[in-house]
Coordinates of C-alpha atoms in Angstrom, one line a residue:
Chain A
M1 CA 7.0 -13.7 -80.4
S2 CA 8.9 -11.4 -78.2
L3 CA 11.4 -10.9 -81.1
L4 CA 8.5 -9.9 -83.3
R5 CA 7.2 -7.5 -80.7
S6 CA 10.5 -5.8 -80.0
I7 CA 11.3 -5.3 -83.7
T8 CA 7.8 -3.9 -84.2
A9 CA 8.2 -1.6 -81.3
A10 CA 11.7 -0.4 -82.4
T11 CA 10.6 0.3 -86.0
L12 CA 7.4 2.0 -84.8
A13 CA 9.3 4.2 -82.3
K14 CA 11.9 5.1 -85.0
D15 CA 9.1 6.1 -87.4
I16 CA 7.3 8.2 -84.8
R17 CA 10.5 9.9 -83.7
L18 CA 11.3 10.7 -87.4
E19 CA 7.8 12.0 -87.9
W20 CA 7.8 14.0 -84.7
R21 CA 11.0 15.8 -85.7
S22 CA 10.2 16.5 -89.3
R23 CA 6.3 16.6 -89.2
D24 CA 6.4 16.3 -92.9
A25 CA 3.6 13.8 -93.4
I26 CA 1.2 15.2 -90.8
N27 CA 1.5 18.8 -92.0
S28 CA 1.0 18.0 -95.6
M29 CA -1.9 15.7 -94.8
L30 CA -3.6 18.3 -92.6
F31 CA -3.2 21.1 -95.2
F32 CA -4.3 18.7 -98.0
S33 CA -7.5 17.6 -96.2
L34 CA -8.2 21.2 -95.2
L35 CA -8.1 22.1 -98.9
V36 CA -10.3 19.3 -99.8
V37 CA -12.9 20.4 -97.2
V38 CA -12.9 23.9 -98.5
I39 CA -13.1 22.9 -102.1
F40 CA -15.9 20.5 -101.4
S41 CA -17.8 23.2 -99.5
F42 CA -17.7 25.4 -102.7
A43 CA -18.7 22.5 -104.9
F44 CA -21.7 21.6 -102.8
D45 CA -23.9 23.8 -100.7
P46 CA -22.8 22.9 -97.2
N47 CA -25.8 24.5 -95.5
A48 CA -28.4 22.5 -97.3
E49 CA -30.2 19.8 -95.3
E50 CA -28.7 17.2 -97.7
S51 CA -25.3 18.0 -96.4
R52 CA -26.1 15.3 -93.8
E53 CA -26.6 12.8 -96.6
I54 CA -23.4 13.6 -98.4
A55 CA -21.1 14.5 -95.6
G56 CA -20.2 10.8 -95.0
G57 CA -18.9 10.6 -98.5
L58 CA -17.0 13.9 -98.4
I59 CA -15.3 13.2 -95.1
W60 CA -14.1 9.8 -96.1
V61 CA -13.0 10.8 -99.5
A62 CA -10.9 13.6 -98.0
F63 CA -9.3 11.2 -95.5
L64 CA -8.7 8.7 -98.3
F65 CA -6.8 11.2 -100.4
A66 CA -4.9 12.5 -97.4
A67 CA -4.0 9.0 -96.3
V68 CA -2.5 8.3 -99.8
V69 CA -0.1 11.3 -99.1
A70 CA 1.1 9.6 -95.9
L71 CA 1.2 6.1 -97.4
N72 CA 3.4 7.2 -100.3
Q73 CA 6.0 8.3 -97.9
T74 CA 6.0 5.2 -95.8
W75 CA 8.6 3.2 -97.6
A76 CA 10.3 6.0 -99.5
R77 CA 12.6 6.9 -96.5
E78 CA 13.6 3.2 -96.2
L79 CA 15.0 3.3 -99.7
R80 CA 17.6 5.9 -98.9
N81 CA 20.8 4.3 -97.6
Q82 CA 19.5 0.8 -98.6
V83 CA 17.7 0.3 -95.3
L84 CA 15.2 -2.1 -97.0
D85 CA 18.0 -4.2 -98.4
A86 CA 19.6 -4.4 -94.9
Y87 CA 16.2 -5.4 -93.6
R88 CA 15.9 -8.1 -96.2
V89 CA 19.2 -9.8 -95.4
S90 CA 18.6 -9.6 -91.6
P91 CA 16.9 -12.5 -89.9
A92 CA 14.1 -10.2 -88.6
P93 CA 10.6 -11.4 -89.6
A94 CA 9.1 -9.4 -92.4
T95 CA 5.7 -9.3 -90.7
A96 CA 7.2 -7.3 -87.8
L97 CA 8.2 -4.5 -90.2
F98 CA 4.8 -4.6 -91.9
V99 CA 2.9 -4.4 -88.6
A100 CA 5.1 -1.5 -87.4
K101 CA 4.6 0.5 -90.6
A102 CA 0.9 -0.2 -90.7
L103 CA 0.5 0.9 -87.0
G104 CA 2.6 4.0 -87.7
N105 CA 0.3 5.0 -90.6
F106 CA -2.7 4.1 -88.5
L107 CA -1.6 6.5 -85.8
L108 CA -0.9 9.2 -88.3
V109 CA -4.2 9.0 -90.1
S110 CA -6.1 8.7 -86.8
L111 CA -4.5 11.9 -85.6
L112 CA -5.5 13.6 -88.8
E113 CA -9.0 12.4 -88.4
A114 CA -9.2 13.5 -84.8
L115 CA -8.1 17.0 -85.9
M116 CA -10.1 17.3 -89.0
A117 CA -13.4 15.8 -87.9
P118 CA -14.4 18.7 -85.6
L119 CA -13.6 21.1 -88.5
F120 CA -15.9 19.1 -90.7
M121 CA -18.6 19.3 -88.1
I122 CA -18.3 23.0 -88.0
F123 CA -18.0 23.7 -91.8
Y124 CA -21.0 21.5 -92.7
N125 CA -23.1 22.2 -89.6
L126 CA -23.3 18.5 -88.8
R127 CA -25.1 17.1 -85.8
P128 CA -25.5 13.3 -85.6
L129 CA -29.1 12.3 -85.3
G130 CA -28.2 8.6 -84.7
P131 CA -26.1 7.1 -82.0
A132 CA -22.8 9.1 -82.3
W133 CA -20.7 6.5 -80.5
Q134 CA -21.0 4.2 -83.5
L135 CA -18.8 6.6 -85.4
I136 CA -15.8 5.5 -83.2
P137 CA -15.7 1.9 -84.3
V138 CA -16.5 3.0 -87.9
A139 CA -13.5 5.4 -87.8
I140 CA -11.1 2.8 -86.2
L141 CA -12.1 -0.1 -88.5
G142 CA -12.3 2.1 -91.5
T143 CA -8.9 3.7 -90.9
W144 CA -7.3 0.3 -90.4
A145 CA -9.0 -0.9 -93.6
L146 CA -7.4 1.9 -95.6
V147 CA -4.1 1.8 -93.9
V148 CA -3.4 -2.0 -93.9
N149 CA -3.9 -2.3 -97.6
G150 CA -2.3 1.0 -98.3
T151 CA 0.9 0.1 -96.5
F152 CA 0.9 -3.2 -98.4
F153 CA 0.3 -1.7 -101.8
A154 CA 2.8 1.1 -101.1
A155 CA 5.4 -1.6 -100.6
M156 CA 4.3 -3.2 -103.8
S157 CA 4.4 -0.1 -105.8
L158 CA 8.0 0.5 -104.7
R159 CA 9.1 -1.9 -107.5
T160 CA 7.3 0.0 -110.2
R161 CA 7.9 3.1 -112.2
S162 CA 6.1 6.3 -111.1
R163 CA 5.2 4.7 -107.8
E164 CA 3.4 7.8 -106.5
I165 CA 0.6 7.2 -109.1
M166 CA 0.6 3.5 -108.8
L167 CA -0.5 3.4 -105.1
P168 CA -4.0 4.9 -105.6
L169 CA -4.5 2.9 -108.8
L170 CA -3.9 -0.3 -106.8
L171 CA -5.5 0.7 -103.6
F172 CA -8.8 2.3 -104.7
P173 CA -10.3 -0.6 -106.6
I174 CA -9.6 -3.0 -103.7
S175 CA -10.9 -0.5 -101.1
I176 CA -14.3 -0.1 -102.8
P177 CA -16.3 -2.3 -100.3
A178 CA -14.5 -0.7 -97.3
I179 CA -15.1 2.9 -98.5
Q180 CA -18.8 2.0 -99.2
S181 CA -19.2 0.6 -95.7
M182 CA -17.6 3.7 -94.1
V183 CA -19.6 6.1 -96.1
E184 CA -22.9 4.3 -95.5
A185 CA -22.2 3.8 -91.8
T186 CA -21.4 7.5 -91.4
R187 CA -24.4 8.5 -93.4
V188 CA -26.7 6.3 -91.3
V189 CA -25.4 7.6 -88.1
L190 CA -25.5 11.3 -89.2
S191 CA -29.0 11.1 -90.7
G192 CA -30.3 8.7 -88.0
D193 CA -32.3 6.4 -90.3
G194 CA -31.5 2.7 -89.9
S195 CA -28.7 0.9 -88.2
A196 CA -25.0 0.9 -89.0
R197 CA -24.5 -2.6 -87.6
F198 CA -24.4 -4.3 -90.9
W199 CA -21.7 -1.9 -92.2
I200 CA -19.6 -2.3 -89.1
V201 CA -19.7 -6.1 -89.3
L202 CA -18.7 -5.8 -93.0
L203 CA -15.8 -3.5 -92.2
L204 CA -14.7 -5.9 -89.5
T205 CA -14.8 -8.8 -92.0
Y206 CA -12.8 -6.7 -94.5
D207 CA -10.2 -5.9 -91.9
V208 CA -9.8 -9.5 -90.8
V209 CA -9.6 -10.8 -94.3
F210 CA -7.1 -8.3 -95.6
T211 CA -5.0 -8.1 -92.5
T212 CA -4.5 -11.9 -92.8
A213 CA -3.7 -11.6 -96.5
C214 CA -1.2 -8.8 -95.9
L215 CA 0.6 -10.7 -93.2
A216 CA 0.7 -13.9 -95.2
L217 CA 1.9 -12.3 -98.4
F218 CA 4.1 -9.4 -97.1
E219 CA 7.3 -11.5 -97.1
T220 CA 6.8 -12.4 -100.7
I221 CA 6.5 -8.7 -101.5
L222 CA 9.5 -7.7 -99.4
Q223 CA 11.8 -10.3 -100.9
A224 CA 10.7 -9.5 -104.4
E225 CA 13.6 -7.6 -105.9
Chain B
M1 CA -0.4 -28.2 -132.4
K2 CA 0.5 -25.9 -135.3
K3 CA -2.0 -27.7 -137.5
A4 CA -4.8 -27.5 -134.9
F5 CA -4.8 -23.7 -134.9
P6 CA -6.1 -23.0 -138.4
I7 CA -8.7 -25.8 -138.0
L8 CA -9.9 -24.3 -134.8
A9 CA -9.8 -20.8 -136.3
V10 CA -12.1 -21.9 -139.2
L11 CA -14.3 -23.8 -136.8
T12 CA -14.7 -20.7 -134.6
A13 CA -15.5 -18.5 -137.6
L14 CA -18.2 -20.9 -138.7
L15 CA -19.6 -21.2 -135.2
L16 CA -19.6 -17.4 -134.8
A17 CA -21.3 -16.9 -138.1
Y18 CA -23.9 -19.6 -137.4
G19 CA -24.4 -18.2 -133.9
T20 CA -25.0 -14.7 -135.3
Y21 CA -27.4 -16.0 -137.9
Q22 CA -29.3 -17.9 -135.2
A23 CA -29.4 -15.0 -132.9
L24 CA -30.5 -12.3 -135.4
V25 CA -32.8 -14.3 -137.7
V26 CA -33.9 -17.6 -136.2
A27 CA -34.4 -16.7 -132.6
P28 CA -37.9 -15.8 -131.6
T29 CA -38.5 -12.1 -130.9
E30 CA -39.0 -11.4 -127.2
R31 CA -42.6 -10.4 -126.4
T32 CA -42.1 -7.2 -124.4
M33 CA -38.6 -6.1 -125.3
G34 CA -38.7 -6.7 -129.0
D35 CA -35.5 -7.0 -131.1
V36 CA -33.3 -5.2 -128.6
Q37 CA -33.4 -8.4 -126.5
R38 CA -31.2 -10.1 -129.1
I39 CA -28.1 -8.3 -127.6
F40 CA -28.5 -10.8 -124.9
Y41 CA -26.9 -13.5 -127.1
Y42 CA -23.7 -11.5 -127.0
H43 CA -23.9 -10.0 -123.6
V44 CA -24.4 -13.2 -121.6
P45 CA -21.8 -15.3 -123.4
S46 CA -19.3 -12.5 -123.0
A47 CA -20.0 -12.3 -119.3
W48 CA -19.5 -16.0 -118.8
T49 CA -16.3 -16.0 -120.8
A50 CA -15.0 -13.1 -118.9
F51 CA -15.7 -14.6 -115.5
L52 CA -14.2 -17.9 -116.7
L53 CA -11.0 -16.1 -117.7
F54 CA -10.8 -14.2 -114.5
S55 CA -11.2 -17.4 -112.5
L56 CA -8.4 -18.9 -114.5
N57 CA -6.3 -15.9 -113.8
F58 CA -6.9 -16.3 -110.1
L59 CA -6.2 -20.0 -110.1
A60 CA -3.0 -19.5 -112.1
S61 CA -1.9 -16.8 -109.7
L62 CA -2.6 -19.0 -106.8
Q63 CA -0.6 -21.9 -108.3
Y64 CA 2.2 -19.5 -109.1
L65 CA 2.5 -18.2 -105.6
S66 CA 2.1 -21.6 -104.0
G67 CA 5.0 -22.9 -106.1
A68 CA 7.4 -20.7 -104.1
K69 CA 7.3 -22.9 -101.0
P70 CA 6.5 -26.6 -100.7
S71 CA 4.9 -26.0 -97.3
A72 CA 2.7 -23.2 -98.6
K73 CA 1.7 -25.5 -101.6
R74 CA 0.5 -28.2 -99.2
V75 CA -1.6 -25.8 -97.2
I76 CA -3.1 -24.2 -100.3
N77 CA -3.9 -27.6 -101.9
W78 CA -5.7 -28.8 -98.8
A79 CA -7.5 -25.4 -98.5
V80 CA -8.7 -25.8 -102.1
I81 CA -9.9 -29.3 -101.4
A82 CA -11.7 -28.2 -98.2
I83 CA -13.4 -25.3 -100.1
A84 CA -14.6 -27.7 -102.8
V85 CA -16.0 -30.2 -100.2
V86 CA -17.7 -27.5 -98.2
G87 CA -19.0 -25.8 -101.4
A88 CA -20.4 -29.1 -102.6
I89 CA -22.1 -30.1 -99.4
A90 CA -23.1 -26.8 -97.7
P91 CA -25.7 -25.6 -100.3
Y92 CA -27.8 -28.8 -99.7
I93 CA -28.0 -28.2 -95.9
P94 CA -31.5 -26.7 -95.4
M95 CA -30.3 -23.9 -93.1
V96 CA -27.7 -22.7 -95.7
Q97 CA -30.1 -23.3 -98.6
K98 CA -32.4 -20.7 -97.1
Q99 CA -29.6 -18.1 -97.1
L100 CA -28.8 -18.5 -100.8
P101 CA -29.8 -15.5 -102.9
E102 CA -33.2 -16.0 -104.6
G103 CA -32.9 -17.8 -107.9
L104 CA -29.6 -19.6 -107.2
Y105 CA -29.8 -23.4 -107.2
P106 CA -27.7 -25.4 -104.7
S107 CA -26.6 -27.6 -107.6
S108 CA -25.0 -24.7 -109.4
V109 CA -23.1 -23.6 -106.3
A110 CA -21.9 -27.2 -105.8
T111 CA -20.8 -27.6 -109.4
T112 CA -18.9 -24.3 -109.4
A113 CA -17.0 -25.2 -106.2
I114 CA -16.0 -28.6 -107.6
M115 CA -15.1 -27.1 -111.0
I116 CA -12.8 -24.6 -109.4
A117 CA -10.9 -27.2 -107.5
V118 CA -10.6 -29.4 -110.6
L119 CA -9.4 -26.5 -112.7
Y120 CA -6.9 -25.5 -110.0
F121 CA -5.2 -28.9 -110.0
L122 CA -5.4 -29.2 -113.8
I123 CA -3.6 -25.9 -114.1
G124 CA -1.0 -27.0 -111.6
K125 CA -0.4 -30.2 -113.5
F126 CA 0.0 -28.8 -117.0
F127 CA 1.8 -25.5 -116.5
T128 CA 5.3 -24.9 -115.3
E129 CA 6.1 -21.9 -113.0
R130 CA 7.0 -19.7 -116.0
S131 CA 4.1 -20.6 -118.1
L132 CA 1.7 -20.1 -115.2
D133 CA 2.6 -16.4 -115.3
V134 CA 2.1 -16.2 -119.0
L135 CA -1.3 -17.9 -118.5
A136 CA -2.1 -15.2 -115.9
V137 CA -1.2 -12.3 -118.3
T138 CA -3.1 -13.9 -121.1
T139 CA -6.3 -14.6 -119.2
A140 CA -6.3 -11.2 -117.6
E141 CA -5.9 -9.3 -120.9
V142 CA -8.5 -11.3 -122.8
G143 CA -10.8 -11.3 -119.7
V144 CA -10.7 -7.5 -119.6
V145 CA -11.6 -7.3 -123.3
F146 CA -14.7 -9.6 -122.8
C147 CA -15.6 -7.8 -119.6
S148 CA -15.5 -4.5 -121.6
I149 CA -17.9 -6.0 -124.1
V150 CA -20.2 -6.9 -121.2
L151 CA -20.1 -3.4 -119.8
I152 CA -20.8 -1.8 -123.3
T153 CA -23.5 -4.1 -124.4
G154 CA -25.3 -4.0 -121.0
P155 CA -26.1 -0.3 -121.1
L156 CA -27.1 -0.5 -124.8
W157 CA -29.8 -3.0 -123.8
A158 CA -30.7 -1.2 -120.6
R159 CA -31.4 2.2 -122.1
P160 CA -34.5 1.1 -124.1
V161 CA -35.6 -1.6 -121.6
W162 CA -35.1 0.1 -118.3
G163 CA -35.0 3.7 -119.6
I164 CA -31.6 4.3 -118.0
W165 CA -28.0 3.5 -119.1
W166 CA -26.7 2.4 -115.8
T167 CA -27.9 1.6 -112.3
W168 CA -25.9 0.6 -109.2
D169 CA -27.4 -2.8 -109.1
L170 CA -25.6 -5.9 -107.7
R171 CA -24.4 -7.6 -110.9
L172 CA -23.6 -4.3 -112.7
T173 CA -21.5 -3.0 -109.8
L174 CA -19.8 -6.3 -109.3
T175 CA -18.8 -6.6 -112.9
L176 CA -17.6 -3.0 -112.9
V177 CA -15.5 -3.5 -109.8
L178 CA -14.1 -6.7 -111.3
W179 CA -13.2 -4.8 -114.4
L180 CA -11.5 -2.0 -112.4
I181 CA -9.5 -4.6 -110.4
Y182 CA -8.3 -6.3 -113.5
V183 CA -7.5 -3.0 -115.2
S184 CA -5.4 -2.1 -112.2
Y185 CA -3.8 -5.5 -112.5
L186 CA -2.8 -4.8 -116.1
V187 CA -1.6 -1.3 -115.1
L188 CA 0.7 -2.9 -112.5
R189 CA 2.1 -5.3 -115.0
R190 CA 2.7 -2.4 -117.4
F191 CA 4.4 -0.1 -114.9
S192 CA 6.5 -2.7 -113.2
D193 CA 9.5 -3.9 -115.2
S194 CA 11.5 -5.8 -112.7
A195 CA 11.9 -9.6 -112.9
Q196 CA 9.5 -9.8 -109.9
T197 CA 6.5 -8.5 -111.8
P198 CA 4.9 -12.0 -111.9
K199 CA 5.0 -12.2 -108.1
L200 CA 3.5 -8.8 -107.5
A201 CA 0.8 -9.4 -110.1
A202 CA -0.1 -12.7 -108.6
V203 CA -0.4 -11.1 -105.1
L204 CA -2.7 -8.5 -106.6
A205 CA -4.8 -11.1 -108.2
I206 CA -5.2 -12.9 -104.8
F207 CA -6.3 -9.5 -103.3
G208 CA -8.7 -8.9 -106.1
A209 CA -10.3 -12.4 -105.6
L210 CA -10.6 -11.7 -101.8
D211 CA -12.3 -8.4 -102.6
V212 CA -15.0 -9.8 -104.8
P213 CA -17.1 -11.5 -102.1
L214 CA -16.8 -8.4 -99.9
V215 CA -18.1 -6.2 -102.8
Y216 CA -20.9 -8.7 -103.3
F217 CA -22.0 -8.3 -99.7
S218 CA -21.6 -4.6 -99.7
I219 CA -24.1 -4.3 -102.5
W220 CA -26.1 -7.3 -101.4
F221 CA -28.9 -5.6 -99.6
F222 CA -29.7 -3.2 -102.3
R223 CA -32.6 -4.3 -104.5
T224 CA -31.4 -6.1 -107.6
Q225 CA -32.8 -5.0 -110.9
H226 CA -30.9 -7.2 -113.2
P227 CA -32.8 -10.2 -114.7
Q228 CA -32.3 -13.5 -112.9
P229 CA -29.6 -15.8 -114.2
V230 CA -31.0 -18.1 -116.8
I231 CA -28.6 -21.0 -116.2
G232 CA -28.5 -22.5 -112.7
G233 CA -30.8 -19.8 -111.5
G234 CA -34.5 -18.9 -111.3
G235 CA -34.8 -17.0 -114.5
S236 CA -37.1 -18.6 -117.1
I237 CA -36.3 -18.7 -120.8
D238 CA -37.8 -20.2 -124.0
P239 CA -35.9 -23.4 -124.8
R240 CA -35.2 -22.1 -128.4
M241 CA -33.6 -19.1 -126.9
L242 CA -31.6 -21.2 -124.5
H243 CA -30.3 -23.3 -127.4
I244 CA -29.1 -20.3 -129.3
L245 CA -27.6 -18.8 -126.1
L246 CA -25.6 -21.9 -125.5
L247 CA -24.5 -22.0 -129.1
N248 CA -23.2 -18.5 -128.9
W249 CA -21.5 -19.3 -125.6
L250 CA -19.6 -22.1 -127.3
A251 CA -18.7 -19.8 -130.2
F252 CA -17.5 -17.1 -127.7
S253 CA -15.5 -19.6 -125.7
C254 CA -13.8 -20.8 -128.8
L255 CA -13.0 -17.3 -129.8
A256 CA -11.6 -16.5 -126.3
F257 CA -9.6 -19.7 -126.4
L258 CA -8.2 -18.8 -129.9
V259 CA -7.2 -15.3 -128.8
C260 CA -5.7 -16.6 -125.6
W261 CA -3.7 -19.2 -127.6
L262 CA -2.3 -16.4 -129.9
R263 CA -1.5 -14.1 -127.0
Y264 CA 0.1 -17.0 -125.1
G265 CA 2.4 -17.8 -127.9
L266 CA 3.2 -14.2 -128.5
E267 CA 4.1 -13.6 -124.8
I268 CA 6.4 -16.7 -124.7
M269 CA 8.1 -15.5 -127.9
Q270 CA 8.5 -12.0 -126.4
R271 CA 10.1 -13.3 -123.3
D272 CA 12.4 -15.5 -125.2
V273 CA 13.6 -12.5 -127.2
H274 CA 14.0 -10.4 -124.1
E275 CA 16.1 -13.1 -122.5
A276 CA 18.2 -13.6 -125.6
Q277 CA 18.8 -9.8 -125.8
A278 CA 19.7 -9.6 -122.1
L279 CA 22.1 -12.5 -122.6
E280 CA 23.7 -10.9 -125.6
A281 CA 24.1 -7.6 -123.8
L282 CA 25.7 -9.4 -121.0
L283 CA 28.1 -11.3 -123.1
G284 CA 29.0 -8.4 -125.3
D285 CA 30.3 -8.6 -128.9
E286 CA 32.7 -11.5 -128.4
G287 CA 30.0 -13.6 -126.8
L288 CA 27.6 -13.4 -129.7
P289 CA 29.1 -15.9 -132.2
Q290 CA 29.6 -18.4 -129.4
T291 CA 26.0 -18.4 -128.4
S292 CA 24.7 -18.6 -132.0
A293 CA 27.2 -21.4 -132.7
R294 CA 25.8 -23.4 -129.9
G295 CA 22.4 -22.6 -130.9
T296 CA 21.2 -21.6 -127.5
S297 CA 20.0 -18.2 -128.4
P298 CA 16.2 -18.3 -129.0
L299 CA 16.8 -15.4 -131.5
N300 CA 18.3 -17.8 -133.9
K301 CA 15.9 -20.6 -133.3
T302 CA 13.2 -21.4 -135.8
P303 CA 9.8 -20.7 -134.3
S304 CA 9.0 -24.3 -133.2
R305 CA 7.5 -23.6 -129.8
M306 CA 5.6 -20.5 -130.7
G307 CA 2.5 -22.4 -131.5
P308 CA 0.1 -20.6 -133.8
A309 CA 2.5 -17.9 -135.0

């Protein structure tokens, strides 16, 4: 257990340090989601009263697209210098690597959301009519739902041709229930009609089911070469 | 086996012809919908066939993955048995029975749970590791074809009856998501050309199967507009119509089985050729006569195990 934790911590620290020095992923994600926000605000009339109804969808679609940018880079840097091969032959548990990568992506996407959410609020003149604190569990659970499967499928698409295209093709169909829950929960909180509890429970179930599946099957994926 | 194929093909053709005749001419015209209702004899059997094929794909993938480790196999076997037992008993407990969606009989849930476990063990018994993957490819491809038929015939019926082509109703959305998942499954198989493709594809099939109940619940509390299921559910149907529906289902299942058989043989043949080519490339020019002399190269073999071809 302590081995698992120390390997996770070491990999996570390495990834954060790399990201901190290069700031490749976060910069491209920030700029990308900024572009999505601006383009959406031209496509829809952001000042209309309906913006409250559609903002949940817009915000999560923007984060989903931005997350794919980060997820695609997750494993790419491990391919250079055969780092993944070295990991494969080492006795370190595969799940430790997966947890570290998923946590790293989770931190990255959460940071993006923390920076972009206020901008969204300003651009679309949003003011939550429902209990705003509920957006916090929705954001945490929703981000984890995207990131845990995204990290897994990114590892899977490493073995394919044109892997950059492969990731969204694999990730989006599986993420449909999670995205629907996030969008509905956000819409309910913003417009203040109904309760978001059902969607939060569904998101939690989704997270538990797929985190278990990822941890159970990651070794198969890592060893598949 | 080779002789059985033409017999089955002729039988399927006769069944399909007879089923079409029954559906278009003999079947009584529906009172409110009129003749457009007859599409139902193609829509519903295609849907059942597609779901059956997708379940087979999932079970084959599960068997394939569990074959990797004996300990994992034990755990999965017991899990399947546990699910079958729970699925067979739980629907009859009054508390659970109340939770069942309207129009779903406990007996149909129990039968499905037991059938899945039986199929799982049958697949494990009759297929080797390599042929499990071939079975998975075959069922996924043919399943997508039948699912596409469902998704095309559905709107054709819905437009005159509901006045709209599409609605985000429970069964429609679920079928669409299932179709999307299996299309992404086929895309993965197409784009991945390493020897590990079977493993990756099997993992994706497991993820897809885990996703389906979640999709179900996420659409669950929207009102459902689709007619109730006619078998094992609360929908009502004229016995003559039911008879023709079942006949068509039999014909469609035979057709699916036939197509799967062909595709299965083709895939096995293709893999044999690939392996032979790889072997020959490995051995170079001087290795070639040796292999053919020994007769190990499937390229030189008469097509004995290719089944229908």
